[in-house]
């Protein structure tokens, strides 16, 4: 049946070619919801999402390799966008989840991969920086803080002092980047953005998580013990600042509903999941039960949103595949 093969191959090629540079947000969103679920005690469901996140990460890696080999100009062009840094953040979030599972060496390897990608991409992103900034611009901060989170987790688990210090440096750099991007942020994105506008709040939420994880790391490392209280209070202050964004983002969604699927909606899933993750950590560090209770409830909000966006992605992919396959079958022979 050669006709069937010819019909499927172009359709598959079209779907693969349509994968945008921001696709790392799928790994980010799936990975952070997996972390929420494991911290909340839902390990089986968490591992299902972990497997999916890992599978998507591998798939996107293969797509990237294929493009480097066959379409290098496209790779160079896409590397200039902050959206490309979702690959850094997705790698670090996946590494954080695996480190929490006890796979410290794999987490360490992914930290190295994420750092190399960050060093490779950031100069290109900065050279092509566009002002005013939009939601995806905050991924410059998110990618930096994702490195801090993974470094802090590994530092606490393995008692590595220099890694904890490196985490603190990344946190400081991330906060400076956040201020830089926020000062240039086009507030109209809150009502016209296609999902990535949520990163304005999510970037502060991951900074909160990084600071909380650093507090735990310094608490675990004797020579840095004196820093833990200050980091804990800083994490709580950042949590409060991040929470100020949440009602604003929700109200803007109600005022200007954006219900059609867009790949940038994965950049909504990630911040929503991050609000639960940072609340779990700050609640534990500062011994505030209300924050942990909020995180347990908000985890299910994040998981529900993940399901909705995943269903929309699958529906869009099947529709594209079906349309392309049908168009190929309808072409006249010869």
XYZ file of C-alpha atoms in Angstrom:
334
model
C 0.000 0.000 0.000
C 2.475 2.710 -1.071
C -0.241 5.341 -1.267
C -0.893 5.085 2.458
C 2.806 5.527 3.276
C 2.983 8.606 1.060
C -0.065 10.042 2.822
C 1.266 9.601 6.343
C 4.832 10.791 5.827
C 4.029 14.373 4.671
C 1.450 14.711 7.454
C 3.990 13.649 10.057
C 6.567 16.008 8.568
C 4.087 18.899 8.747
C 3.284 18.236 12.399
C 6.972 18.021 13.321
C 7.797 21.175 11.379
C 5.052 23.042 13.230
C 6.620 22.435 16.655
C 7.461 25.962 17.954
C 10.576 26.968 19.918
C 8.430 27.467 23.027
C 7.560 23.742 23.132
C 9.881 23.291 26.103
C 7.014 24.796 28.093
C 5.217 21.439 27.733
C 8.022 19.836 29.746
C 8.036 22.766 32.173
C 4.306 22.548 32.842
C 4.140 18.770 33.023
C 7.260 18.576 35.182
C 6.143 21.143 37.740
C 2.709 19.566 38.121
C 4.486 16.235 38.658
C 6.507 17.895 41.436
C 3.330 19.306 42.997
C 1.721 15.882 42.987
C 4.697 14.099 44.563
C 5.063 16.715 47.304
C 1.320 16.454 47.920
C 1.577 12.683 48.355
C 0.159 11.517 45.009
C 3.221 9.601 43.862
C 1.647 7.279 41.287
C -0.018 10.091 39.378
C 3.133 12.163 39.720
C 5.224 9.442 38.095
C 2.813 9.191 35.180
C 3.385 12.878 34.478
C 7.119 12.432 35.020
C 7.224 9.749 32.313
C 5.270 12.000 29.954
C 7.564 14.959 30.668
C 10.640 12.815 30.050
C 9.173 11.441 26.816
C 8.374 14.912 25.517
C 11.862 16.118 26.507
C 13.486 13.279 24.549
C 11.195 13.894 21.589
C 11.958 17.601 21.496
C 15.653 16.807 21.755
C 15.412 14.569 18.698
C 13.501 17.254 16.801
C 16.210 19.779 17.687
C 18.963 17.446 16.497
C 17.065 16.846 13.264
C 16.698 20.563 12.660
C 20.372 21.234 13.385
C 21.245 18.669 10.719
C 18.669 19.702 8.116
C 17.595 23.299 8.763
C 20.330 25.159 10.633
C 19.132 28.667 9.614
C 15.817 27.992 11.357
C 17.628 26.850 14.508
C 19.777 29.995 14.540
C 16.711 32.199 14.018
C 14.690 30.527 16.780
C 17.634 30.644 19.192
C 17.322 34.442 19.204
C 13.897 34.282 20.900
C 13.402 34.033 24.689
C 11.029 31.164 23.851
C 14.070 29.002 23.113
C 14.974 29.238 26.790
C 11.962 27.069 27.621
C 14.314 24.231 26.675
C 16.647 25.277 29.484
C 13.852 25.570 32.027
C 12.227 22.322 30.911
C 15.521 20.458 31.279
C 16.097 21.891 34.765
C 12.535 21.196 35.922
C 12.826 17.599 34.724
C 16.162 17.343 36.528
C 14.586 18.696 39.721
C 11.828 16.087 39.601
C 14.333 13.287 39.058
C 16.539 14.598 41.877
C 13.514 14.512 44.206
C 13.083 10.901 43.124
C 16.624 10.211 44.334
C 18.243 10.151 40.908
C 20.895 12.687 41.861
C 23.412 11.791 39.162
C 20.811 12.146 36.439
C 19.698 15.419 37.990
C 23.311 16.591 38.009
C 23.745 15.629 34.369
C 20.609 17.553 33.413
C 21.894 20.555 35.364
C 25.031 20.508 33.215
C 22.941 20.207 30.037
C 20.652 23.042 31.117
C 23.585 25.278 32.052
C 25.298 24.653 28.706
C 22.089 25.495 26.855
C 21.685 28.648 28.972
C 25.230 29.782 28.197
C 24.691 29.065 24.501
C 21.301 30.759 24.136
C 21.388 33.794 26.435
C 23.917 35.823 24.368
C 21.789 35.353 21.241
C 18.589 36.259 23.108
C 20.137 39.423 24.523
C 21.563 40.485 21.148
C 18.089 40.328 19.650
C 16.170 41.683 22.655
C 12.897 43.425 21.829
C 11.236 46.146 23.902
C 8.501 46.412 25.105
C 8.686 42.931 26.506
C 5.920 40.315 26.476
C 5.183 37.323 28.674
C 7.689 35.006 27.033
C 10.445 37.539 27.756
C 10.246 36.522 31.427
C 11.565 33.081 30.453
C 15.019 34.670 30.585
C 14.453 34.951 34.336
C 12.643 31.611 34.640
C 15.457 29.704 32.957
C 17.988 31.276 35.311
C 15.939 30.481 38.414
C 15.289 26.935 37.194
C 19.048 26.374 37.361
C 19.028 27.777 40.896
C 16.248 25.411 41.977
C 17.976 22.302 40.647
C 21.351 23.374 42.062
C 19.805 23.986 45.502
C 18.032 20.611 45.521
C 21.244 18.796 44.635
C 23.238 20.873 47.142
C 20.865 19.904 49.943
C 20.748 16.235 48.991
C 24.493 15.829 48.423
C 25.785 18.404 50.957
C 27.683 20.338 48.277
C 28.617 23.797 49.534
C 29.766 25.321 46.246
C 26.569 24.242 44.530
C 24.518 26.010 47.199
C 26.575 29.164 46.677
C 26.078 28.867 42.908
C 22.338 28.628 43.533
C 22.436 31.889 45.491
C 24.292 33.614 42.650
C 21.694 32.395 40.147
C 18.866 33.630 42.400
C 20.399 37.108 42.572
C 20.906 37.186 38.814
C 17.359 35.957 38.234
C 15.859 38.703 40.402
C 17.889 41.346 38.561
C 16.639 39.969 35.242
C 13.050 39.989 36.526
C 13.261 43.683 37.394
C 14.822 44.389 33.991
C 12.042 42.595 32.101
C 9.203 43.873 34.292
C 10.273 47.499 33.822
C 9.807 47.014 30.063
C 6.697 44.783 30.186
C 3.727 45.796 28.049
C 0.817 45.543 30.503
C -1.623 45.201 27.614
C -0.363 41.628 27.329
C -2.493 40.799 30.357
C -5.586 41.067 28.169
C -4.209 40.285 24.701
C -1.522 37.688 25.490
C -2.103 34.085 24.470
C -1.036 32.396 27.698
C 2.579 33.403 28.166
C 1.477 36.557 30.044
C 1.082 34.320 33.104
C 4.872 34.043 33.270
C 4.916 37.573 34.701
C 3.677 36.003 37.943
C 5.230 32.604 37.421
C 8.713 34.115 37.195
C 8.349 35.488 40.723
C 6.916 32.163 41.869
C 9.961 30.223 40.651
C 12.234 32.819 42.279
C 10.315 32.086 45.487
C 10.817 28.356 45.035
C 14.530 28.845 44.349
C 14.939 30.954 47.472
C 13.054 28.409 49.575
C 15.143 25.528 48.228
C 18.297 27.546 48.897
C 17.124 28.044 52.483
C 16.760 24.287 52.839
C 20.187 23.724 51.267
C 21.973 26.178 53.556
C 20.145 24.685 56.536
C 21.506 21.263 55.568
C 25.076 22.509 55.065
C 26.654 23.412 58.369
C 29.001 26.127 57.106
C 26.088 28.002 55.493
C 23.565 27.448 58.271
C 23.499 31.125 59.220
C 21.994 32.080 55.856
C 18.902 29.903 56.118
C 16.756 32.213 58.267
C 17.325 35.206 56.006
C 16.634 33.156 52.907
C 13.450 31.836 54.456
C 12.181 35.353 55.166
C 13.166 36.450 51.673
C 11.280 33.491 50.207
C 8.174 34.486 52.174
C 8.420 38.079 50.906
C 8.800 36.844 47.327
C 5.817 34.532 47.827
C 3.690 37.495 48.881
C 4.846 39.479 45.836
C 4.134 36.563 43.503
C 0.661 36.135 44.982
C -0.175 39.740 44.138
C -0.062 38.726 40.482
C -2.511 35.843 40.874
C -5.829 37.739 41.262
C -4.768 40.153 38.516
C -4.070 37.299 36.107
C -7.324 35.530 36.969
C -9.418 38.694 36.560
C -7.784 39.430 33.201
C -8.681 35.923 32.022
C -12.303 36.515 33.011
C -12.429 39.960 31.400
C -10.789 38.809 28.164
C -11.307 35.045 27.766
C -8.884 33.340 25.385
C -10.369 29.894 24.911
C -8.845 28.688 21.638
C -5.738 26.509 21.878
C -2.343 28.141 21.566
C 1.005 26.515 22.335
C 1.681 29.423 24.664
C -1.018 28.077 26.995
C 1.646 25.713 28.338
C 3.213 28.876 29.680
C 0.040 29.247 31.742
C 0.215 25.698 33.084
C 3.746 26.240 34.369
C 3.048 29.356 36.499
C -0.141 27.832 37.897
C 1.815 24.738 38.926
C 4.647 26.878 40.236
C 2.309 28.664 42.641
C 1.628 25.329 44.321
C 5.294 24.292 44.304
C 6.575 27.496 45.887
C 3.775 27.474 48.470
C 4.679 23.942 49.534
C 8.325 24.931 49.993
C 7.789 28.268 51.747
C 5.147 26.727 53.988
C 7.623 24.042 55.015
C 10.578 26.412 55.454
C 8.629 28.977 57.491
C 6.315 26.423 59.159
C 3.125 28.057 57.871
C 0.433 25.423 57.559
C -1.923 27.685 55.617
C 0.505 27.903 52.730
C 0.792 24.118 52.577
C -3.011 23.802 52.664
C -3.278 26.290 49.800
C -0.663 24.336 47.853
C -2.554 21.060 48.286
C -5.724 22.607 46.855
C -3.925 24.549 44.143
C -2.174 21.381 42.977
C -5.507 20.100 41.726
C -6.179 23.409 39.989
C -2.839 23.021 38.212
C -3.508 19.382 37.345
C -6.971 20.217 35.988
C -5.529 22.970 33.808
C -2.820 20.569 32.623
C -5.518 18.087 31.540
C -7.464 20.765 29.662
C -4.421 22.073 27.790
C -3.186 18.550 27.034
C -6.584 17.619 25.591
C -6.540 20.771 23.444
C -3.019 19.947 22.218
C -4.017 16.399 21.263
C -7.137 17.634 19.496
C -5.146 20.229 17.543
C -2.473 17.695 16.596
C -5.021 15.131 15.391
C -6.870 17.776 13.387
C -3.647 18.912 11.700
C -2.606 15.334 10.972
C -6.025 14.437 9.561
C -6.230 17.555 7.398
C -2.772 17.067 5.944
C -3.281 13.364 5.328
C -6.597 14.079 3.608
C -5.031 16.758 1.432
C -2.298 14.356 0.310
C -4.808 11.612 -0.513
C -6.816 14.075 -2.565
C -3.923 15.120 -4.794
C -4.296 13.963 -8.418
C -1.840 11.288 -9.410
C 0.861 12.064 -11.934
